Amino acid sequence: EPEVTQTPSHQVTQMGQEVILRCVPISNHLYFYWYRQILGQKVEFLVSFYNNEISEKSEIFDDQFSVERPDGSNFTLKIRSTKLEDSAMYFCASGTLYGYTFGSGTRLTVV
Amino acid sequence: DAKTTQPTSMDCAEGRAANLPCNHSTISGNEYVYWYRQIHSQGPQYIIHGLKNNETNEMASLIITEDRKSSTLILPHATLRDTAVYYCIVRDGNAGNMLTFGGGTRLMVKP
């Protein structure tokens, strides 16, 4: 069964550093998403991406965040200057018209 | 805000059917009902979705009331591996729309 692959599974970074979280979506999917889940809290939408541009974003997705598809297959989330409160599980998802598949997540720990 | 209401937690005996209710009284005509689950800290896993008619797949059945204001997810023979948080989500049929996760129902399957 096709999977969404995320790397790394766990990343520790110092506050103020830039991080890039990577995702390989399912190959024939056209819609891409990032969500996050702070420990013990709800899964929160960050951004959706379609046709090489952002289609929706939440209030969480401020100027510190950016997404891109650098090579037509990978889908990345960049956090420019990490804060302690960015510590969370970050989930990538890719989808079709009727629903989507999540990856297993990257646990980001900001120290 | 999530447009659904679910019980916070439920227990089910292993081998018995698990019936998870969801209220979505403000659902609009073009909104689908989706069910996902999250096992521990893994990425949410798609289970099933429907618009008006009852649906069944290899994982579960979805029963939607005629007025569409509520639905029930049925796991016909729950196993210990079905212990998870189950999310009922309404989503516009327009592809690309985000999923808004609520608190879900924490299902505990007991031996």
PDB file of C-alpha atoms in Angstrom:
ATOM      1  CA  GLU A   1       0.000   0.000   0.000  1.00  0.00           C
ATOM      2  CA  PRO A   2       1.421   3.426  -0.910  1.00  0.00           C
ATOM      3  CA  GLU A   3       2.758   5.471   1.982  1.00  0.00           C
ATOM      4  CA  VAL A   4       3.641   9.041   2.788  1.00  0.00           C
ATOM      5  CA  THR A   5       7.227   9.042   4.019  1.00  0.00           C
ATOM      6  CA  GLN A   6       8.586  11.624   6.431  1.00  0.00           C
ATOM      7  CA  THR A   7      12.158  12.276   7.448  1.00  0.00           C
ATOM      8  CA  PRO A   8      13.675  12.549   9.949  1.00  0.00           C
ATOM      9  CA  SER A   9      11.497  10.704  12.442  1.00  0.00           C
ATOM     10  CA  HIS A  10      12.930  12.798  15.269  1.00  0.00           C
ATOM     11  CA  GLN A  11      14.842  16.068  15.182  1.00  0.00           C
ATOM     12  CA  VAL A  12      16.302  18.022  18.050  1.00  0.00           C
ATOM     13  CA  THR A  13      17.280  21.611  17.385  1.00  0.00           C
ATOM     14  CA  GLN A  14      18.346  24.636  19.332  1.00  0.00           C
ATOM     15  CA  MET A  15      16.022  27.577  19.687  1.00  0.00           C
ATOM     16  CA  GLY A  16      16.554  30.069  16.892  1.00  0.00           C
ATOM     17  CA  GLN A  17      17.862  27.501  14.421  1.00  0.00           C
ATOM     18  CA  GLU A  18      16.249  26.718  11.085  1.00  0.00           C
ATOM     19  CA  VAL A  19      14.795  23.277  10.466  1.00  0.00           C
ATOM     20  CA  ILE A  20      13.521  21.595   7.340  1.00  0.00           C
ATOM     21  CA  LEU A  21      11.096  18.728   7.635  1.00  0.00           C
ATOM     22  CA  ARG A  22      10.853  16.494   4.606  1.00  0.00           C
ATOM     23  CA  CYS A  23       8.018  14.504   3.124  1.00  0.00           C
ATOM     24  CA  VAL A  24       7.652  12.255   0.109  1.00  0.00           C
ATOM     25  CA  PRO A  25       3.963  12.203  -0.815  1.00  0.00           C
ATOM     26  CA  ILE A  26       2.198   9.398  -2.640  1.00  0.00           C
ATOM     27  CA  SER A  27       3.164   9.761  -6.267  1.00  0.00           C
ATOM     28  CA  ASN A  28      -0.178  10.383  -7.962  1.00  0.00           C
ATOM     29  CA  HIS A  29      -1.539  12.714  -5.295  1.00  0.00           C
ATOM     30  CA  LEU A  30      -2.064  16.356  -6.125  1.00  0.00           C
ATOM     31  CA  TYR A  31      -2.870  17.883  -2.731  1.00  0.00           C
ATOM     32  CA  PHE A  32      -0.364  18.231   0.068  1.00  0.00           C
ATOM     33  CA  TYR A  33      -0.728  19.236   3.675  1.00  0.00           C
ATOM     34  CA  TRP A  34       1.151  19.855   6.884  1.00  0.00           C
ATOM     35  CA  TYR A  35      -0.406  19.392  10.304  1.00  0.00           C
ATOM     36  CA  ARG A  36       1.097  19.494  13.744  1.00  0.00           C
ATOM     37  CA  GLN A  37       0.224  18.054  17.130  1.00  0.00           C
ATOM     38  CA  ILE A  38       1.652  19.448  20.321  1.00  0.00           C
ATOM     39  CA  LEU A  39       1.965  16.726  22.949  1.00  0.00           C
ATOM     40  CA  GLY A  40      -1.413  15.987  24.498  1.00  0.00           C
ATOM     41  CA  GLN A  41      -3.281  18.386  22.239  1.00  0.00           C
ATOM     42  CA  LYS A  42      -5.381  18.208  19.079  1.00  0.00           C
ATOM     43  CA  VAL A  43      -4.076  17.724  15.568  1.00  0.00           C
ATOM     44  CA  GLU A  44      -3.903  21.211  14.027  1.00  0.00           C
ATOM     45  CA  PHE A  45      -3.935  22.193  10.369  1.00  0.00           C
ATOM     46  CA  LEU A  46      -1.000  24.294   9.193  1.00  0.00           C
ATOM     47  CA  VAL A  47      -1.119  24.581   5.416  1.00  0.00           C
ATOM     48  CA  SER A  48      -2.387  23.015   2.217  1.00  0.00           C
ATOM     49  CA  PHE A  49      -0.595  23.105  -1.110  1.00  0.00           C
ATOM     50  CA  TYR A  50      -1.942  22.505  -4.584  1.00  0.00           C
ATOM     51  CA  ASN A  51      -0.695  23.284  -8.056  1.00  0.00           C
ATOM     52  CA  ASN A  52       2.592  24.572  -6.681  1.00  0.00           C
ATOM     53  CA  GLU A  53       1.088  27.129  -4.404  1.00  0.00           C
ATOM     54  CA  ILE A  54      -0.438  27.466  -0.971  1.00  0.00           C
ATOM     55  CA  SER A  55      -4.209  27.024  -1.142  1.00  0.00           C
ATOM     56  CA  GLU A  56      -5.033  27.470   2.540  1.00  0.00           C
ATOM     57  CA  LYS A  57      -3.132  28.243   5.691  1.00  0.00           C
ATOM     58  CA  SER A  58      -3.989  28.595   9.351  1.00  0.00           C
ATOM     59  CA  GLU A  59      -3.115  31.353  11.800  1.00  0.00           C
ATOM     60  CA  ILE A  60      -0.310  29.153  13.079  1.00  0.00           C
ATOM     61  CA  PHE A  61       1.411  29.271   9.698  1.00  0.00           C
ATOM     62  CA  ASP A  62       3.041  32.662  10.103  1.00  0.00           C
ATOM     63  CA  ASP A  63       6.084  34.168   8.396  1.00  0.00           C
ATOM     64  CA  GLN A  64       8.391  31.766  10.210  1.00  0.00           C
ATOM     65  CA  PHE A  65       6.967  28.879   8.179  1.00  0.00           C
ATOM     66  CA  SER A  66       7.309  28.104   4.493  1.00  0.00           C
ATOM     67  CA  VAL A  67       6.601  25.148   2.239  1.00  0.00           C
ATOM     68  CA  GLU A  68       7.856  24.107  -1.137  1.00  0.00           C
ATOM     69  CA  ARG A  69       8.111  21.231  -3.574  1.00  0.00           C
ATOM     70  CA  PRO A  70      11.728  21.645  -4.585  1.00  0.00           C
ATOM     71  CA  ASP A  71      11.903  18.845  -7.115  1.00  0.00           C
ATOM     72  CA  GLY A  72       8.357  17.791  -7.946  1.00  0.00           C
ATOM     73  CA  SER A  73       8.396  14.864  -5.559  1.00  0.00           C
ATOM     74  CA  ASN A  74       9.506  16.036  -2.132  1.00  0.00           C
ATOM     75  CA  PHE A  75       7.405  18.412  -0.060  1.00  0.00           C
ATOM     76  CA  THR A  76       9.145  20.359   2.672  1.00  0.00           C
ATOM     77  CA  LEU A  77       8.208  22.462   5.666  1.00  0.00           C
ATOM     78  CA  LYS A  78      10.768  25.002   6.799  1.00  0.00           C
ATOM     79  CA  ILE A  79      10.734  26.778  10.136  1.00  0.00           C
ATOM     80  CA  ARG A  80      13.147  29.680   9.929  1.00  0.00           C
ATOM     81  CA  SER A  81      13.838  30.445  13.566  1.00  0.00           C
ATOM     82  CA  THR A  82      12.487  27.798  15.872  1.00  0.00           C
ATOM     83  CA  LYS A  83      10.870  28.609  19.190  1.00  0.00           C
ATOM     84  CA  LEU A  84      10.320  26.344  22.161  1.00  0.00           C
ATOM     85  CA  GLU A  85       6.602  26.264  21.380  1.00  0.00           C
ATOM     86  CA  ASP A  86       7.314  24.774  17.955  1.00  0.00           C
ATOM     87  CA  SER A  87       8.076  21.477  19.677  1.00  0.00           C
ATOM     88  CA  ALA A  88       5.476  19.068  18.328  1.00  0.00           C
ATOM     89  CA  MET A  89       4.797  16.160  16.014  1.00  0.00           C
ATOM     90  CA  TYR A  90       4.578  17.384  12.449  1.00  0.00           C
ATOM     91  CA  PHE A  91       2.527  15.317  10.039  1.00  0.00           C
ATOM     92  CA  CYS A  92       2.632  15.530   6.282  1.00  0.00           C
ATOM     93  CA  ALA A  93      -0.313  14.296   4.258  1.00  0.00           C
ATOM     94  CA  SER A  94      -1.072  13.903   0.586  1.00  0.00           C
ATOM     95  CA  GLY A  95      -4.419  13.343  -1.022  1.00  0.00           C
ATOM     96  CA  THR A  96      -6.875  13.080  -3.807  1.00  0.00           C
ATOM     97  CA  LEU A  97     -10.393  14.407  -4.160  1.00  0.00           C
ATOM     98  CA  TYR A  98     -11.913  12.275  -1.422  1.00  0.00           C
ATOM     99  CA  GLY A  99      -9.396  12.097   1.338  1.00  0.00           C
ATOM    100  CA  TYR A 100      -5.808  11.823   2.236  1.00  0.00           C
ATOM    101  CA  THR A 101      -3.067   9.757   3.767  1.00  0.00           C
ATOM    102  CA  PHE A 102      -0.863  10.906   6.609  1.00  0.00           C
ATOM    103  CA  GLY A 103       2.765  10.122   7.169  1.00  0.00           C
ATOM    104  CA  SER A 104       4.067   8.801  10.456  1.00  0.00           C
ATOM    105  CA  GLY A 105       5.344  12.200  11.500  1.00  0.00           C
ATOM    106  CA  THR A 106       8.494  14.001  12.572  1.00  0.00           C
ATOM    107  CA  ARG A 107       8.909  14.704  16.253  1.00  0.00           C
ATOM    108  CA  LEU A 108      10.537  18.128  16.537  1.00  0.00           C
ATOM    109  CA  THR A 109      12.076  19.029  19.872  1.00  0.00           C
ATOM    110  CA  VAL A 110      13.324  22.582  20.316  1.00  0.00           C
ATOM    111  CA  VAL A 111      15.719  23.034  23.234  1.00  0.00           C
TER     112      VAL A 111
ATOM    113  CA  ASP B   1     -13.867  24.992  15.431  1.00  0.00           C
ATOM    114  CA  ALA B   2     -14.723  21.344  14.928  1.00  0.00           C
ATOM    115  CA  LYS B   3     -18.316  20.872  13.757  1.00  0.00           C
ATOM    116  CA  THR B   4     -18.785  17.543  15.500  1.00  0.00           C
ATOM    117  CA  THR B   5     -19.487  16.297  19.007  1.00  0.00           C
ATOM    118  CA  GLN B   6     -18.166  12.957  20.223  1.00  0.00           C
ATOM    119  CA  PRO B   7     -17.969  11.258  23.613  1.00  0.00           C
ATOM    120  CA  THR B   8     -14.576  11.729  25.202  1.00  0.00           C
ATOM    121  CA  SER B   9     -13.998   8.042  25.826  1.00  0.00           C
ATOM    122  CA  MET B  10     -15.536   4.609  25.411  1.00  0.00           C
ATOM    123  CA  ASP B  11     -14.665   1.061  26.353  1.00  0.00           C
ATOM    124  CA  CYS B  12     -15.342  -2.047  24.330  1.00  0.00           C
ATOM    125  CA  ALA B  13     -14.727  -5.726  24.975  1.00  0.00           C
ATOM    126  CA  GLU B  14     -12.419  -7.484  22.572  1.00  0.00           C
ATOM    127  CA  GLY B  15     -14.371  -9.315  19.873  1.00  0.00           C
ATOM    128  CA  ARG B  16     -17.485  -7.235  20.359  1.00  0.00           C
ATOM    129  CA  ALA B  17     -18.735  -4.500  18.070  1.00  0.00           C
ATOM    130  CA  ALA B  18     -17.602  -0.981  18.887  1.00  0.00           C
ATOM    131  CA  ASN B  19     -20.200   1.669  18.064  1.00  0.00           C
ATOM    132  CA  LEU B  20     -18.815   5.193  18.095  1.00  0.00           C
ATOM    133  CA  PRO B  21     -21.397   7.981  17.837  1.00  0.00           C
ATOM    134  CA  CYS B  22     -20.934  11.438  16.376  1.00  0.00           C
ATOM    135  CA  ASN B  23     -23.248  14.425  16.252  1.00  0.00           C
ATOM    136  CA  HIS B  24     -22.921  16.901  13.392  1.00  0.00           C
ATOM    137  CA  SER B  25     -26.197  18.784  13.549  1.00  0.00           C
ATOM    138  CA  THR B  26     -24.966  21.761  11.493  1.00  0.00           C
ATOM    139  CA  ILE B  27     -23.683  19.704   8.570  1.00  0.00           C
ATOM    140  CA  SER B  28     -24.408  21.238   5.190  1.00  0.00           C
ATOM    141  CA  GLY B  29     -25.470  19.509   2.024  1.00  0.00           C
ATOM    142  CA  ASN B  30     -22.052  19.294   0.402  1.00  0.00           C
ATOM    143  CA  GLU B  31     -20.169  18.159   3.487  1.00  0.00           C
ATOM    144  CA  TYR B  32     -18.970  14.609   3.882  1.00  0.00           C
ATOM    145  CA  VAL B  33     -18.536  12.762   7.155  1.00  0.00           C
ATOM    146  CA  TYR B  34     -15.031  11.374   7.577  1.00  0.00           C
ATOM    147  CA  TRP B  35     -13.620   9.088  10.223  1.00  0.00           C
ATOM    148  CA  TYR B  36      -9.941   8.881  11.068  1.00  0.00           C
ATOM    149  CA  ARG B  37      -8.167   7.275  13.964  1.00  0.00           C
ATOM    150  CA  GLN B  38      -4.849   7.896  15.660  1.00  0.00           C
ATOM    151  CA  ILE B  39      -3.042   5.095  17.396  1.00  0.00           C
ATOM    152  CA  HIS B  40      -0.747   6.493  20.072  1.00  0.00           C
ATOM    153  CA  SER B  41       1.333   9.244  18.409  1.00  0.00           C
ATOM    154  CA  GLN B  42       1.208   7.860  14.892  1.00  0.00           C
ATOM    155  CA  GLY B  43      -0.215   9.818  11.982  1.00  0.00           C
ATOM    156  CA  PRO B  44      -4.003   9.820  11.670  1.00  0.00           C
ATOM    157  CA  GLN B  45      -5.276   6.877   9.657  1.00  0.00           C
ATOM    158  CA  TYR B  46      -8.225   7.143   7.274  1.00  0.00           C
ATOM    159  CA  ILE B  47     -11.063   4.744   8.082  1.00  0.00           C
ATOM    160  CA  ILE B  48     -14.118   5.606   6.019  1.00  0.00           C
ATOM    161  CA  HIS B  49     -16.232   8.456   4.730  1.00  0.00           C
ATOM    162  CA  GLY B  50     -19.758   9.029   3.461  1.00  0.00           C
ATOM    163  CA  LEU B  51     -22.214  11.644   2.291  1.00  0.00           C
ATOM    164  CA  LYS B  52     -25.730  10.263   2.677  1.00  0.00           C
ATOM    165  CA  ASN B  53     -25.699   6.522   2.295  1.00  0.00           C
ATOM    166  CA  ASN B  54     -24.321   3.988   4.703  1.00  0.00           C
ATOM    167  CA  GLU B  55     -20.863   2.814   3.766  1.00  0.00           C
ATOM    168  CA  THR B  56     -18.833  -0.296   4.506  1.00  0.00           C
ATOM    169  CA  ASN B  57     -15.246  -1.218   3.849  1.00  0.00           C
ATOM    170  CA  GLU B  58     -12.782  -3.743   5.196  1.00  0.00           C
ATOM    171  CA  MET B  59     -12.203  -1.720   8.329  1.00  0.00           C
ATOM    172  CA  ALA B  60     -15.605  -0.454   9.403  1.00  0.00           C
ATOM    173  CA  SER B  61     -19.157   0.529   8.620  1.00  0.00           C
ATOM    174  CA  LEU B  62     -20.545   4.041   8.677  1.00  0.00           C
ATOM    175  CA  ILE B  63     -24.211   4.597   9.441  1.00  0.00           C
ATOM    176  CA  ILE B  64     -25.511   8.100   8.679  1.00  0.00           C
ATOM    177  CA  THR B  65     -28.971   9.103   9.846  1.00  0.00           C
ATOM    178  CA  GLU B  66     -31.483  10.175   7.246  1.00  0.00           C
ATOM    179  CA  ASP B  67     -31.339  13.805   8.372  1.00  0.00           C
ATOM    180  CA  ARG B  68     -27.513  13.558   8.347  1.00  0.00           C
ATOM    181  CA  LYS B  69     -27.261  15.162  11.758  1.00  0.00           C
ATOM    182  CA  SER B  70     -25.492  12.222  13.298  1.00  0.00           C
ATOM    183  CA  SER B  71     -23.557   9.129  12.384  1.00  0.00           C
ATOM    184  CA  THR B  72     -22.117   5.988  13.942  1.00  0.00           C
ATOM    185  CA  LEU B  73     -18.861   4.272  13.144  1.00  0.00           C
ATOM    186  CA  ILE B  74     -19.042   0.534  13.703  1.00  0.00           C
ATOM    187  CA  LEU B  75     -16.007  -1.679  14.163  1.00  0.00           C
ATOM    188  CA  PRO B  76     -17.688  -5.072  13.898  1.00  0.00           C
ATOM    189  CA  HIS B  77     -15.199  -7.156  15.869  1.00  0.00           C
ATOM    190  CA  ALA B  78     -12.927  -4.896  17.884  1.00  0.00           C
ATOM    191  CA  THR B  79      -9.403  -6.083  18.632  1.00  0.00           C
ATOM    192  CA  LEU B  80      -6.818  -4.741  21.057  1.00  0.00           C
ATOM    193  CA  ARG B  81      -5.108  -3.063  18.101  1.00  0.00           C
ATOM    194  CA  ASP B  82      -8.212  -0.943  17.563  1.00  0.00           C
ATOM    195  CA  THR B  83      -7.440   0.965  20.758  1.00  0.00           C
ATOM    196  CA  ALA B  84      -7.016   4.521  19.488  1.00  0.00           C
ATOM    197  CA  VAL B  85      -8.522   7.985  19.350  1.00  0.00           C
ATOM    198  CA  TYR B  86     -11.289   8.111  16.738  1.00  0.00           C
ATOM    199  CA  TYR B  87     -12.071  11.380  15.026  1.00  0.00           C
ATOM    200  CA  CYS B  88     -15.329  12.218  13.304  1.00  0.00           C
ATOM    201  CA  ILE B  89     -14.827  15.129  10.896  1.00  0.00           C
ATOM    202  CA  VAL B  90     -17.113  16.917   8.479  1.00  0.00           C
ATOM    203  CA  ARG B  91     -15.412  18.201   5.410  1.00  0.00           C
ATOM    204  CA  ASP B  92     -16.546  20.075   2.337  1.00  0.00           C
ATOM    205  CA  GLY B  93     -16.528  17.956  -0.785  1.00  0.00           C
ATOM    206  CA  ASN B  94     -14.203  20.425  -2.446  1.00  0.00           C
ATOM    207  CA  ALA B  95     -10.824  18.795  -2.565  1.00  0.00           C
ATOM    208  CA  GLY B  96      -8.081  20.684  -0.840  1.00  0.00           C
ATOM    209  CA  ASN B  97     -10.108  21.675   2.198  1.00  0.00           C
ATOM    210  CA  MET B  98      -8.444  21.017   5.471  1.00  0.00           C
ATOM    211  CA  LEU B  99      -9.568  18.532   8.072  1.00  0.00           C
ATOM    212  CA  THR B 100     -10.467  20.091  11.415  1.00  0.00           C
ATOM    213  CA  PHE B 101      -9.759  17.649  14.204  1.00  0.00           C
ATOM    214  CA  GLY B 102     -11.658  17.821  17.453  1.00  0.00           C
ATOM    215  CA  GLY B 103     -10.833  15.904  20.584  1.00  0.00           C
ATOM    216  CA  GLY B 104     -12.189  12.627  19.249  1.00  0.00           C
ATOM    217  CA  THR B 105     -13.255   9.553  21.200  1.00  0.00           C
ATOM    218  CA  ARG B 106     -10.616   7.550  22.992  1.00  0.00           C
ATOM    219  CA  LEU B 107     -11.653   3.933  22.463  1.00  0.00           C
ATOM    220  CA  MET B 108     -10.174   1.406  24.811  1.00  0.00           C
ATOM    221  CA  VAL B 109     -10.602  -2.205  23.736  1.00  0.00           C
ATOM    222  CA  LYS B 110     -10.248  -4.486  26.722  1.00  0.00           C
ATOM    223  CA  PRO B 111      -9.510  -8.221  26.812  1.00  0.00           C
TER     224      PRO B 111
END
